[in-house]
Coordinates of C-alpha atoms and ligand atoms in Angstrom, one line a residue:
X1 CA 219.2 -11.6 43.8
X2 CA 220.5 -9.7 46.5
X3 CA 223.4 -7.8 46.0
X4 CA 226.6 -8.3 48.1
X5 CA 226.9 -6.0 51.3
X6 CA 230.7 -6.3 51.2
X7 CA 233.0 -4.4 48.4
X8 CA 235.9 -6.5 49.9
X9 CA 236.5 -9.4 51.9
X10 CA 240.2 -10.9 52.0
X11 CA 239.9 -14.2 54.5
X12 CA 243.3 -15.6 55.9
X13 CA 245.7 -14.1 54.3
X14 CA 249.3 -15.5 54.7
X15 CA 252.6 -13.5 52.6
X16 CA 255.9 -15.1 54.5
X17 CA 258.9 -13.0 53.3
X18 CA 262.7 -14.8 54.4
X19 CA 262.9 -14.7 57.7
X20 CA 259.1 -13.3 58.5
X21 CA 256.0 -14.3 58.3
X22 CA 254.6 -10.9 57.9
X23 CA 250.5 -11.9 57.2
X24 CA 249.5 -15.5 59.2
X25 CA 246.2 -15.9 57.9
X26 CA 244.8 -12.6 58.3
X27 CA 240.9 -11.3 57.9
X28 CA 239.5 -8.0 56.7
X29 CA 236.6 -6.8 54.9
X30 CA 234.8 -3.8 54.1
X31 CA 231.4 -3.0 53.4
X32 CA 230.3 -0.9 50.7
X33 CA 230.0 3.2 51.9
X34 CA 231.8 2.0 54.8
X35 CA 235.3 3.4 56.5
X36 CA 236.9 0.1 57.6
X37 CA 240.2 1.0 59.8
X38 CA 243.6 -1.3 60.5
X39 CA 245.2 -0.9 62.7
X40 CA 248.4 -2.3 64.3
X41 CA 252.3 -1.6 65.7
X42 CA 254.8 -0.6 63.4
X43 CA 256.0 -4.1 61.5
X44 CA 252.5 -5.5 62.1
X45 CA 252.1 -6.5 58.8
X46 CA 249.2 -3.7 57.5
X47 CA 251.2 -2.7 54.4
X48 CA 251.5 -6.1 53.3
X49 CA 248.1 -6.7 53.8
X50 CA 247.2 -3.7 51.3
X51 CA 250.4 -4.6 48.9
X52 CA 248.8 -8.3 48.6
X53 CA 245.2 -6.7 47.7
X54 CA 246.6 -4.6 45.1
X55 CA 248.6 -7.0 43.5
X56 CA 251.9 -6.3 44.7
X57 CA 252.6 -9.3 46.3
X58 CA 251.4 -12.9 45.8
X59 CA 249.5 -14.4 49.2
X60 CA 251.2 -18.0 50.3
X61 CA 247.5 -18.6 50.8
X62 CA 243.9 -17.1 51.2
X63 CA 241.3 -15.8 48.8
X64 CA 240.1 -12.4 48.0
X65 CA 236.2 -11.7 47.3
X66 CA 235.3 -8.7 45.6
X67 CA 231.5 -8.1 45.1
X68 CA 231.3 -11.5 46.7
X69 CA 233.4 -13.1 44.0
X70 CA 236.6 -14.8 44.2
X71 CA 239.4 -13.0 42.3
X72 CA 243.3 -13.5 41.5
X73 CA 244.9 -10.0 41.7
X74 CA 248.0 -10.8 40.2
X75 CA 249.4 -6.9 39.4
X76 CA 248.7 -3.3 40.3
X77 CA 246.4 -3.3 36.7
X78 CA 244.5 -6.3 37.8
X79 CA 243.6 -4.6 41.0
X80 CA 242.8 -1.4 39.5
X81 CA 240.1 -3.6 37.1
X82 CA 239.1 -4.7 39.8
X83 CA 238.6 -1.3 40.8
X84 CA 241.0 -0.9 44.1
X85 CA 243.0 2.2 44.6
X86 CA 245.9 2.7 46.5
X87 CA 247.8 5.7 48.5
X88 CA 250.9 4.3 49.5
X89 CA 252.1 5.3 52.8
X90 CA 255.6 6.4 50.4
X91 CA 254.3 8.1 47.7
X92 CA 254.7 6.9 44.0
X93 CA 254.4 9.8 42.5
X94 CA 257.4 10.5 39.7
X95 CA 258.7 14.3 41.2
X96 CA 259.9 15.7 37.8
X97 CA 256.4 15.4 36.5
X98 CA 253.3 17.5 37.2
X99 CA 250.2 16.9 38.8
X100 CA 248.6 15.8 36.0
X101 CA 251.2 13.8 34.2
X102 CA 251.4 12.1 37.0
X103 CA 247.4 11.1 37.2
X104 CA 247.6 9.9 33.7
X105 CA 250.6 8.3 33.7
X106 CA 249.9 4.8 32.9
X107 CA 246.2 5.2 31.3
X108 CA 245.9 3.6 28.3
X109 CA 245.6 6.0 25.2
X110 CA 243.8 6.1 21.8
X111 CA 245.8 8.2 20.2
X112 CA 249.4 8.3 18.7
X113 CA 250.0 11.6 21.1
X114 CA 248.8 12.7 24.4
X115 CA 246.3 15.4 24.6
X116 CA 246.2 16.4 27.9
X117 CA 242.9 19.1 27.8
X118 CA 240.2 16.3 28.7
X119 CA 242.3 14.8 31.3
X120 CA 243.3 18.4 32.7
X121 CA 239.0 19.2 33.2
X122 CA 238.6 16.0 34.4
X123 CA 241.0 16.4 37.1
X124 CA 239.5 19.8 37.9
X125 CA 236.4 18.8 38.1
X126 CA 237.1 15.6 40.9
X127 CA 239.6 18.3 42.7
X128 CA 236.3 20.3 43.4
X129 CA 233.9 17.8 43.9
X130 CA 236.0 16.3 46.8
X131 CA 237.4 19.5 47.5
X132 CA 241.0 18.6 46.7
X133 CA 242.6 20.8 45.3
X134 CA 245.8 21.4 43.6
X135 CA 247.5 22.8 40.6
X136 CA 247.7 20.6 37.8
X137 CA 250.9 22.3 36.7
X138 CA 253.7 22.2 39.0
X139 CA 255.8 19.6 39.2
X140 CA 255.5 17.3 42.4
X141 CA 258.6 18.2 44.0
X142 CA 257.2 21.7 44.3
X143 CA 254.5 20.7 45.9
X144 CA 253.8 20.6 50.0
X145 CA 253.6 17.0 50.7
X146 CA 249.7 17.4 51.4
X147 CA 249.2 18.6 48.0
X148 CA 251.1 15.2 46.7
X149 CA 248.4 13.4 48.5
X150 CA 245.9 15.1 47.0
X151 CA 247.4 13.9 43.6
X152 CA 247.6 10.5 45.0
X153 CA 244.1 10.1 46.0
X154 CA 242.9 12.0 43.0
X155 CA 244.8 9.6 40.8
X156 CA 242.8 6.7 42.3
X157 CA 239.5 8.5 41.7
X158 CA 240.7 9.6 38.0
X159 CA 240.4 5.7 37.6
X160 CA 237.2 5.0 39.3
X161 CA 238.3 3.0 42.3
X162 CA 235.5 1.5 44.5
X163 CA 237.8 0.5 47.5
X164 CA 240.4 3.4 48.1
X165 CA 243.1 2.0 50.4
X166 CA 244.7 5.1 52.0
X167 CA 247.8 3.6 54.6
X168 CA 248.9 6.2 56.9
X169 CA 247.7 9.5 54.5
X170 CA 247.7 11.6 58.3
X171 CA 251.0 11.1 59.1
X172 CA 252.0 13.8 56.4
X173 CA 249.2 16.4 56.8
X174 CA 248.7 19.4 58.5
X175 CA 245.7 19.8 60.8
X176 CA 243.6 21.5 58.5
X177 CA 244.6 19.4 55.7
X178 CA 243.0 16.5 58.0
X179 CA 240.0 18.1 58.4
X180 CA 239.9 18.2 54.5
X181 CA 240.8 14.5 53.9
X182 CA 237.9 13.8 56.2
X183 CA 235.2 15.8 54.6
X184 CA 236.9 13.9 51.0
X185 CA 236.2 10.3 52.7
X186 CA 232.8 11.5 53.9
X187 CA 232.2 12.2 49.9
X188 CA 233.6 9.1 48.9
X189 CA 231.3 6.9 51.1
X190 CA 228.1 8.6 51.0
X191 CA 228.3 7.1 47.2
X192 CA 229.0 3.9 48.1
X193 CA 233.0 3.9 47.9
X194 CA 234.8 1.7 50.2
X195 CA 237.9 3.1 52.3
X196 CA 240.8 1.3 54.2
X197 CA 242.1 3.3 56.2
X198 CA 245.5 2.7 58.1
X199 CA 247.0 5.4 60.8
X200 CA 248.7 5.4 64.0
X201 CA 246.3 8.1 65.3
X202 CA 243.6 6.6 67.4
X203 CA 241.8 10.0 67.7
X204 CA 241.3 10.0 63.8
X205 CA 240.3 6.6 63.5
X206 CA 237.4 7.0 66.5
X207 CA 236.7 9.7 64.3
X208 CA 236.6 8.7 60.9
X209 CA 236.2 4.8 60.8
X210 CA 233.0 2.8 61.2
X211 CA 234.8 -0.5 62.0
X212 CA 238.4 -1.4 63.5
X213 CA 240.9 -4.4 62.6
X214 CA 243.1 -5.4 64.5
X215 CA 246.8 -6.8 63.4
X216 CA 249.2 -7.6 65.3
X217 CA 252.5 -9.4 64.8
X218 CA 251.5 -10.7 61.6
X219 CA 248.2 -12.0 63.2
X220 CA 244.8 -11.3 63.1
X221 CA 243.4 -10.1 67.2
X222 CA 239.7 -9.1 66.1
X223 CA 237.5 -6.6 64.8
X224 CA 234.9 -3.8 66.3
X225 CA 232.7 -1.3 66.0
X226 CA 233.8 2.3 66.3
X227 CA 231.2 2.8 68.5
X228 CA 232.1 0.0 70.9
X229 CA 236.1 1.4 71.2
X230 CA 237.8 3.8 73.0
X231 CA 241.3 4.8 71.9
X232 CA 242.6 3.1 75.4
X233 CA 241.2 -0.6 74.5
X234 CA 242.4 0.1 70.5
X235 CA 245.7 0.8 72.2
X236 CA 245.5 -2.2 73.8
X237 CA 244.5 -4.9 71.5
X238 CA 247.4 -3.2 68.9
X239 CA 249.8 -3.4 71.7
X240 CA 248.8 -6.2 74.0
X241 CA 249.5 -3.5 76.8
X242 CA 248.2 0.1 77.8
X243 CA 250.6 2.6 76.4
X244 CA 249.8 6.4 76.3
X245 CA 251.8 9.0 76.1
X246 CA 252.5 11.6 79.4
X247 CA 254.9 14.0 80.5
X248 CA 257.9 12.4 82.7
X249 CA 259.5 13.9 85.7
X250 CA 263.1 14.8 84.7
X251 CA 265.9 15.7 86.9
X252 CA 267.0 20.0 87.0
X253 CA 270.4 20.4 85.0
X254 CA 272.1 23.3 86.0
X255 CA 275.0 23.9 84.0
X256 CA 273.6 25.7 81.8
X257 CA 276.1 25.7 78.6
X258 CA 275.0 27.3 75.2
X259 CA 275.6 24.8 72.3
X260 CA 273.3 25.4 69.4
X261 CA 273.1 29.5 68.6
X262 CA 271.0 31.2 65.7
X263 CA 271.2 34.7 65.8
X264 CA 268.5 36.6 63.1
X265 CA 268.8 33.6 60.9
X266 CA 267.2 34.4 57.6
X267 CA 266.6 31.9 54.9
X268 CA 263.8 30.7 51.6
X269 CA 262.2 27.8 50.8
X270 CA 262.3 25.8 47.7
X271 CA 260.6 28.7 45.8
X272 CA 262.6 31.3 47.0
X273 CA 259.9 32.9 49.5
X274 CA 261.1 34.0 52.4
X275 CA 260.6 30.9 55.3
X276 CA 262.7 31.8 58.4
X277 CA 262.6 35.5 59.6
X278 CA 265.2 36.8 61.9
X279 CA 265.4 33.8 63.9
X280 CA 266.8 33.5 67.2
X281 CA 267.2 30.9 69.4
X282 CA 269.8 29.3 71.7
X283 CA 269.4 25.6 72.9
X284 CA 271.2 24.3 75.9
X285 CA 272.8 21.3 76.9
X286 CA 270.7 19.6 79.0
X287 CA 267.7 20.8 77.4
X288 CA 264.9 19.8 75.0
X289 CA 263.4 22.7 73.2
X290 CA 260.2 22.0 71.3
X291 CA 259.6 23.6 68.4
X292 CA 255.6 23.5 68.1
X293 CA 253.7 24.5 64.7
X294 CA 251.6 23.6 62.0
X295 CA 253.5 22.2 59.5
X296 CA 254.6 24.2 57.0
X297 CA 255.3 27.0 58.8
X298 CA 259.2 26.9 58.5
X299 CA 260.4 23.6 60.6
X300 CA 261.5 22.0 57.3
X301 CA 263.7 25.0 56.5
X302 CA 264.5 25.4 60.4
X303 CA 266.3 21.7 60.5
X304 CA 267.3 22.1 56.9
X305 CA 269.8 25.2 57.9
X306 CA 271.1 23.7 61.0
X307 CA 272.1 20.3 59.2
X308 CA 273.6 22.6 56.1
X309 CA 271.4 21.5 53.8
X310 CA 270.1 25.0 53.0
X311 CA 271.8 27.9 52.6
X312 CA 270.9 31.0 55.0
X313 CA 270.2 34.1 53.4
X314 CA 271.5 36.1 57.0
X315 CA 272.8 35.2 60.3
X316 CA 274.9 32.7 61.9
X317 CA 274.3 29.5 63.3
X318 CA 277.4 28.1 65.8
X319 CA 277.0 25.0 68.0
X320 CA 279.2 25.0 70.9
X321 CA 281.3 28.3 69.5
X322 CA 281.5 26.8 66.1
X323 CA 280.1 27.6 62.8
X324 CA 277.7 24.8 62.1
X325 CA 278.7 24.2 58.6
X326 CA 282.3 23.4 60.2
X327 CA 281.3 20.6 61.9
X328 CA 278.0 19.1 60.3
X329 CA 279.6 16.1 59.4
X330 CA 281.4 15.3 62.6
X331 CA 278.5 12.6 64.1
X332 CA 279.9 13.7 67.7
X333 CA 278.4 17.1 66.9
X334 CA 275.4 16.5 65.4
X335 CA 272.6 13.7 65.5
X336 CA 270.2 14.5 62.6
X337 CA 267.1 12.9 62.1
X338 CA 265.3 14.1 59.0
X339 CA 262.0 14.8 58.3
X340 CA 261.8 12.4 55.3
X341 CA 263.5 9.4 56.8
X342 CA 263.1 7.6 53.0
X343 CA 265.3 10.7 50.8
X344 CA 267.7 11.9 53.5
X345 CA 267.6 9.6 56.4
X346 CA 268.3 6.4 54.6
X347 CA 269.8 4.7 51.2
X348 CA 266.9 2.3 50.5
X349 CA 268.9 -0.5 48.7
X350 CA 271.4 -0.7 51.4
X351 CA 271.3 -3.4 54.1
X352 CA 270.5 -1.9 57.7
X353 CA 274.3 -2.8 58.7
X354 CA 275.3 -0.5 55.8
X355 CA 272.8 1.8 56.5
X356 CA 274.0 2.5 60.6
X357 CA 277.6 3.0 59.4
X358 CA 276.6 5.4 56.3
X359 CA 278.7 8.4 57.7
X360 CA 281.2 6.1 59.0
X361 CA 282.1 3.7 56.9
X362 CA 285.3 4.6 55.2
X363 CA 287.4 5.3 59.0
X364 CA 288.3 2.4 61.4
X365 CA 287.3 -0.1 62.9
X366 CA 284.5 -0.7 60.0
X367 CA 287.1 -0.2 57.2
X368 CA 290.9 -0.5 57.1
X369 CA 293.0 1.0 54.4
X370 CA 290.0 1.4 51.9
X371 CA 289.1 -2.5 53.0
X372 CA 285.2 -3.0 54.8
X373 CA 285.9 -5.0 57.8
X374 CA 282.4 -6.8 57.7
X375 CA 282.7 -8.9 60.7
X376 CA 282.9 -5.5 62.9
X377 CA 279.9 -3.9 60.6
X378 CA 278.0 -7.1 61.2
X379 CA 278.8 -6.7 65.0
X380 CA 277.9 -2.9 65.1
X381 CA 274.3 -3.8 63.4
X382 CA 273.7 -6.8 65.6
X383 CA 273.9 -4.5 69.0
X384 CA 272.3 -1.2 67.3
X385 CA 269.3 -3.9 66.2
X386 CA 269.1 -5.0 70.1
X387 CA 269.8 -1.7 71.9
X388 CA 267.0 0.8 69.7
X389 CA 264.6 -2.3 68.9
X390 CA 264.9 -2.3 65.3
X391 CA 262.9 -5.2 64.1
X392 CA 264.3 -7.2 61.3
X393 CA 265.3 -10.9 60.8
X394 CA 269.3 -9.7 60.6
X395 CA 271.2 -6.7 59.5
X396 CA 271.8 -7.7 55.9
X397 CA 268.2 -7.2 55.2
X398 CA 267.8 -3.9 52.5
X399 CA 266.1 -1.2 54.6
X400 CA 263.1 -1.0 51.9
X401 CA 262.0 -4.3 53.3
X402 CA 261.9 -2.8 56.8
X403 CA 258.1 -1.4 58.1
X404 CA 258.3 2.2 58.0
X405 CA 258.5 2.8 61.9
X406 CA 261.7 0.4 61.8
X407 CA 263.3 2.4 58.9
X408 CA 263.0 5.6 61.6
X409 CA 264.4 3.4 64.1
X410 CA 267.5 2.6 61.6
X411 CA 268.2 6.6 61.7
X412 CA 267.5 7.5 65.4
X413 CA 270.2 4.4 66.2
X414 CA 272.9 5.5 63.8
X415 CA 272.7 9.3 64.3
X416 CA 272.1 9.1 68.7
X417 CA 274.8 6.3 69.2
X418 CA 277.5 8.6 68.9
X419 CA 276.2 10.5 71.6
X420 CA 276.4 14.1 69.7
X421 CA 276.3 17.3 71.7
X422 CA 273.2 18.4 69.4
X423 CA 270.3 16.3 68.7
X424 CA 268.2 17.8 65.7
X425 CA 264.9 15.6 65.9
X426 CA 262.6 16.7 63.0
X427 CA 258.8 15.0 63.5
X428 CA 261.2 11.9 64.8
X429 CA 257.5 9.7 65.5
X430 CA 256.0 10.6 62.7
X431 CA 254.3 7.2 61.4
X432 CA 255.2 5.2 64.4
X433 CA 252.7 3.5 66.8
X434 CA 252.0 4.6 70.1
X435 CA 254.9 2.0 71.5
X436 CA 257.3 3.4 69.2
X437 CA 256.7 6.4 70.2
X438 CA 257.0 6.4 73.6
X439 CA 260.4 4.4 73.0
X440 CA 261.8 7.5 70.9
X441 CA 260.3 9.8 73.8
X442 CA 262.3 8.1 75.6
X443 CA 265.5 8.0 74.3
X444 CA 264.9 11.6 73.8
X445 CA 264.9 12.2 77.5
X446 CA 267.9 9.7 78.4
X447 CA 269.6 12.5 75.2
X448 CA 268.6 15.1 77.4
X449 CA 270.1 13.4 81.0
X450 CA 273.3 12.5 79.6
X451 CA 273.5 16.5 78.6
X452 CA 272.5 16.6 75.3
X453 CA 271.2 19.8 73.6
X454 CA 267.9 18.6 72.1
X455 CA 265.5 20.5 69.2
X456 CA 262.8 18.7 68.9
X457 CA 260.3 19.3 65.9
X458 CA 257.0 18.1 65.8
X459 CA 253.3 18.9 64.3
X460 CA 251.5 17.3 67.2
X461 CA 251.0 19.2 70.1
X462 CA 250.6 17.1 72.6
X463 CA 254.0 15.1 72.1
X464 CA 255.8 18.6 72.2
X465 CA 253.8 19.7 75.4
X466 CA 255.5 15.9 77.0
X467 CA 258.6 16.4 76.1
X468 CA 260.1 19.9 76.1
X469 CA 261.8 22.0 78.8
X470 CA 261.0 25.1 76.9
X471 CA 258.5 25.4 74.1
X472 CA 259.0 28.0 71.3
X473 CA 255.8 28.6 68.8
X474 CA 256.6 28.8 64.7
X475 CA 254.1 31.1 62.7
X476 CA 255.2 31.4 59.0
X477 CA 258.8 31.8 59.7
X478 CA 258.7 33.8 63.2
X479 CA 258.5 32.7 67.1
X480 CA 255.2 33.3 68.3
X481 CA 256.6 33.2 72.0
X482 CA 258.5 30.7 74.2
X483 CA 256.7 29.1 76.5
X484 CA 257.9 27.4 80.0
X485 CA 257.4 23.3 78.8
X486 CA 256.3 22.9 82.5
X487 CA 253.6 25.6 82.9
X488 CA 252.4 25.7 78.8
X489 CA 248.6 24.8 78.2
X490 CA 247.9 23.6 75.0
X491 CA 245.0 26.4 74.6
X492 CA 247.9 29.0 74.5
X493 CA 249.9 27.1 72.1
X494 CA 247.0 26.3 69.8
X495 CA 246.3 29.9 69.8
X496 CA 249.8 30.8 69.2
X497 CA 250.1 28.2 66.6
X498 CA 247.9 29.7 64.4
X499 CA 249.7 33.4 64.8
X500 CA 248.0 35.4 68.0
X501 CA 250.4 36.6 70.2
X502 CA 250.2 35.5 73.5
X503 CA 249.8 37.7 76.4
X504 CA 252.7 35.9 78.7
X505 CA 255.3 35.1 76.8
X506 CA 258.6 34.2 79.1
Ligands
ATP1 N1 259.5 -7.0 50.6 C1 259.8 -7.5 51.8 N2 260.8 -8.3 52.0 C2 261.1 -8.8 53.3 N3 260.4 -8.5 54.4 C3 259.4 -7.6 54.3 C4 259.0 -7.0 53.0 N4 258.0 -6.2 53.2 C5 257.7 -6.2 54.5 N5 258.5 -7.1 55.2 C6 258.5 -7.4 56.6 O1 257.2 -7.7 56.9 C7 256.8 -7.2 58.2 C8 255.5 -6.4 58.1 O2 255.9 -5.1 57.5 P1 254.8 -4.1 57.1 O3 255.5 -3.0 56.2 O4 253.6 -4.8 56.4 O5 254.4 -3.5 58.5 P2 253.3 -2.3 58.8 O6 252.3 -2.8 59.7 O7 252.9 -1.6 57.6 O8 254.3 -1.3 59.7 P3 254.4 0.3 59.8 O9 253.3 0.8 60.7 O10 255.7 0.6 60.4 O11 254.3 0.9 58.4 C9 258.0 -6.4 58.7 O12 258.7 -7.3 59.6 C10 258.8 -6.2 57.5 O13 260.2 -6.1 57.8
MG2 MG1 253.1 0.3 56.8

């Protein structure tokens, strides 16, 4: 007999949810030792996809084939027998654990108590054969989020998966740490593993994928051969349009007013290592500085200060003349848009009305006297969900049930709509599609116009290099240089970026 060339094939797939029909019969297989990419817009309906294949959600209709048999996956444990594996694109991980607690969390056991010491060489032994590493003793929350990936893919491996499902595992790492994650797949399929791979970022998946579906809508559009795409026809049959992503023209404001000040701002991270060193920097209204970097390199602990969630060891930080810790909570201050939309951008099991009136919700018109007035919040949702796009069947839907590029949309509407005189934007596209994107960009700029004072955060380069007026360069804590947004060359930054100085700084 000859044996099966496909690990998986899933054949019109259909999960309605109230209100959306998020998978209308959908196709996708994947050979064995082969990289099979999905791709599609934010709300597409990839994560569904993925959720139904590993047994989170029951399909309305279709069949899965695994080795060229029909199966039922009817839980997570059925689809790991099955041998699937799954990195969420919102890790799963418990934080108060460790590394390795959390990899055998959920492994069934011989014994009365847990002995750890075969697991632990286990676990070292797949962290060097994929060349993942990480330290099976700290607890998660210690951990740089490309570390938690690690775990997460290492957990899947600990249990022998065959098809490896990894949906957006980009968005979160650092360059480098992509380079890694590539060299792990390249492992994984040279001994006949399967991967799914889901990202936004068309360079990655020319790179790394051997075929392409296409979602969009819910629907299936088609699939190719890597070799047959370019990243402007991808765009295209994800989008139904060409998109790509290119520096405006922007009008010259000349008032020039200071409103966000740091003068030699000292602060730690989590660990208490030193992550910001005498930092300086003024922002202006008007003005979009981008703060370029690989991750890691202080941005977290950069917004973190400015939006008082961290203490500062030294310095000051005023916007417009006041002390930033004095008005933090006024929204016609500051817009913040946090790094991790899904811990402090958003309470998950709130509805999206209750989520765009979260820092408002006790002063009129949404509540009088200690009374919600729902007809107003209802009101307030409906035009947020029409002006910033937000796609969702209404506005008492819980924001967990949202695709992930919505849930950032959910944040950018509630924080910008008060029109604040400082916008704090920290990797604000991260996991959205190119479309998405350019609508944030967007918005950004129209911040910018109306006189906004704009920091603007983000790992990728070339979104920075789009968008900024002025570009300022973090290297472990320090500025590299600031750069002139209209003359900067990405060879400079790059350069910078990874801690030369540059010879013309302005
Ligand atoms: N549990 C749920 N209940 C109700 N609706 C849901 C649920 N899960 C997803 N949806 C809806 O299904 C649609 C598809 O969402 P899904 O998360 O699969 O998109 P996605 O392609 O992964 O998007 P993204 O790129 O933003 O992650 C969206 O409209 C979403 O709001
Ligand atoms: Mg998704």
């Amino acid at each position: 007999m000859v044996e099966n060339e496909f690990a998986l094939q899933m054949q019109d797939i259909t999960k309605r949810f109230p209100g959306v029909l998020a998978n209308d019969r959908i196709s996708l297989d994947c050979k064995k030792g082969e990289v099979m990419g999905l791709l599609g817009e934010n709300g597409a309906g990839k994560t569904t996809l993925m959720n139904v294949l590993y047994g989170l959600h029951q399909p309305d209709g279709g069949k899965i084939l695994i080795d060229g048999k029909e199966v039922q996956i009817t839980s997570p444990s059925a689809a790991i027998h099955y041998g699937i594996g799954m990195v969420h694109q919102h890790f799963k991980l418990v934080d108060t654990l460790t590394a390795l607690e959390n990899i055998v969390l959920g492994m069934p056991t011989k014994k009365a108590f847990l002995d750890l010491a075969p697991a632990r060489e286990r676990l070292m032994q797949l962290s060097d054969e994929y060349g993942l590493h990480v330290d099976p003793d700290t607890e998660i929350w210690r951990l740089p989020v490309g570390q938690q990936q690690w775990v997460e893919i290492l957990k899947s491996l600990y249990r022998d998966a065959k098809i490896l499902v990894l949906d957006e595992p980009t968005a979160v790492l650092a360059p480098a740490e992509s380079d890694q994650l590539c060299q792990a797949i390249h492992r994984l399929t040279e001994e006949g593993r399967s991967i799914i791979f889901i990202s936004h970022k068309l360079r990655e998946v020319m790179e790394i994928t051997d075929r392409v579906t296409i979602i969009r809508d819910g629907k299936y559009i088609g699939t190719i051969q890597t070799k047959e795409a370019t990243q402007l026809k991808l765009a295209q049959m994800m989008v139904g349009r060409p998109v790509s992503i290119v520096r405006q023209p922007r009008p010259v404001i000349e008032k020039k007013e200071p409103i966000l000040v740091m003068k030699d701002v000292n602060a730690n991270d989590d660990r208490g290592v030193q992550a910001l060193k005498n930092f300086n920097l003024t922002v202006n209204a008007g003005e979009i500085v981008g703060v370029a970097g690989v991750d890691g390199n202080g941005q977290r602990e950069l917004s973190e200060c400015i939006s008082g969630l961290r203490k500062l060891t030294s310095g000051s930080i005023t916007v417009k003349g006041k002390q930033v810790t004095d008005v933090v909570a006024d929204p016609s201050f500051i817009g913040f848009i946090p790094e991790d939309r899904q811990k402090t951008g958003l309470v998950m099991d709130f509805s999206v009305a209750e989520n765009l009136i979260i820092k408002d919700y006790y002063k009129e018109p949404y509540a009088k006297k200690n009374i919600l007035h729902h007809p107003v919040i209802k009101k307030h949702a409906k035009e947020l969900i029409e002006k910033y796009n937000i796609k969702t069947p209404s506005g008492d839907v819980k924001v967990r049930n949202l695709s992930g590029g919505n849930q950032q949309k959910v944040i950018i509407a509630r924080e910008l709509d008060a029109e604040p005189v400082l916008d704090v934007a920290s990797q604000p596209t991260r996991g959205l599609d190119m479309g998405a994107v350019a609508n944030v960009h967007d918005i950004l700029l129209k911040e910018r116009n109306r006189g906004a004072a704009i920091l603007f955060i983000s790992a990728e380069l070339q979104e920075v290099m789009a968008l900024s007026d002025r570009i300022i360069v973090l290297f472990r804590g320090e500025v590299m240089g600031v750069l002139d947004g209209d003359k900067a060359d990405a060879s400079t930054i790059g350069q910078m970026m990874l801690g030369q100085s540059p010879e013309v700084a302005i």
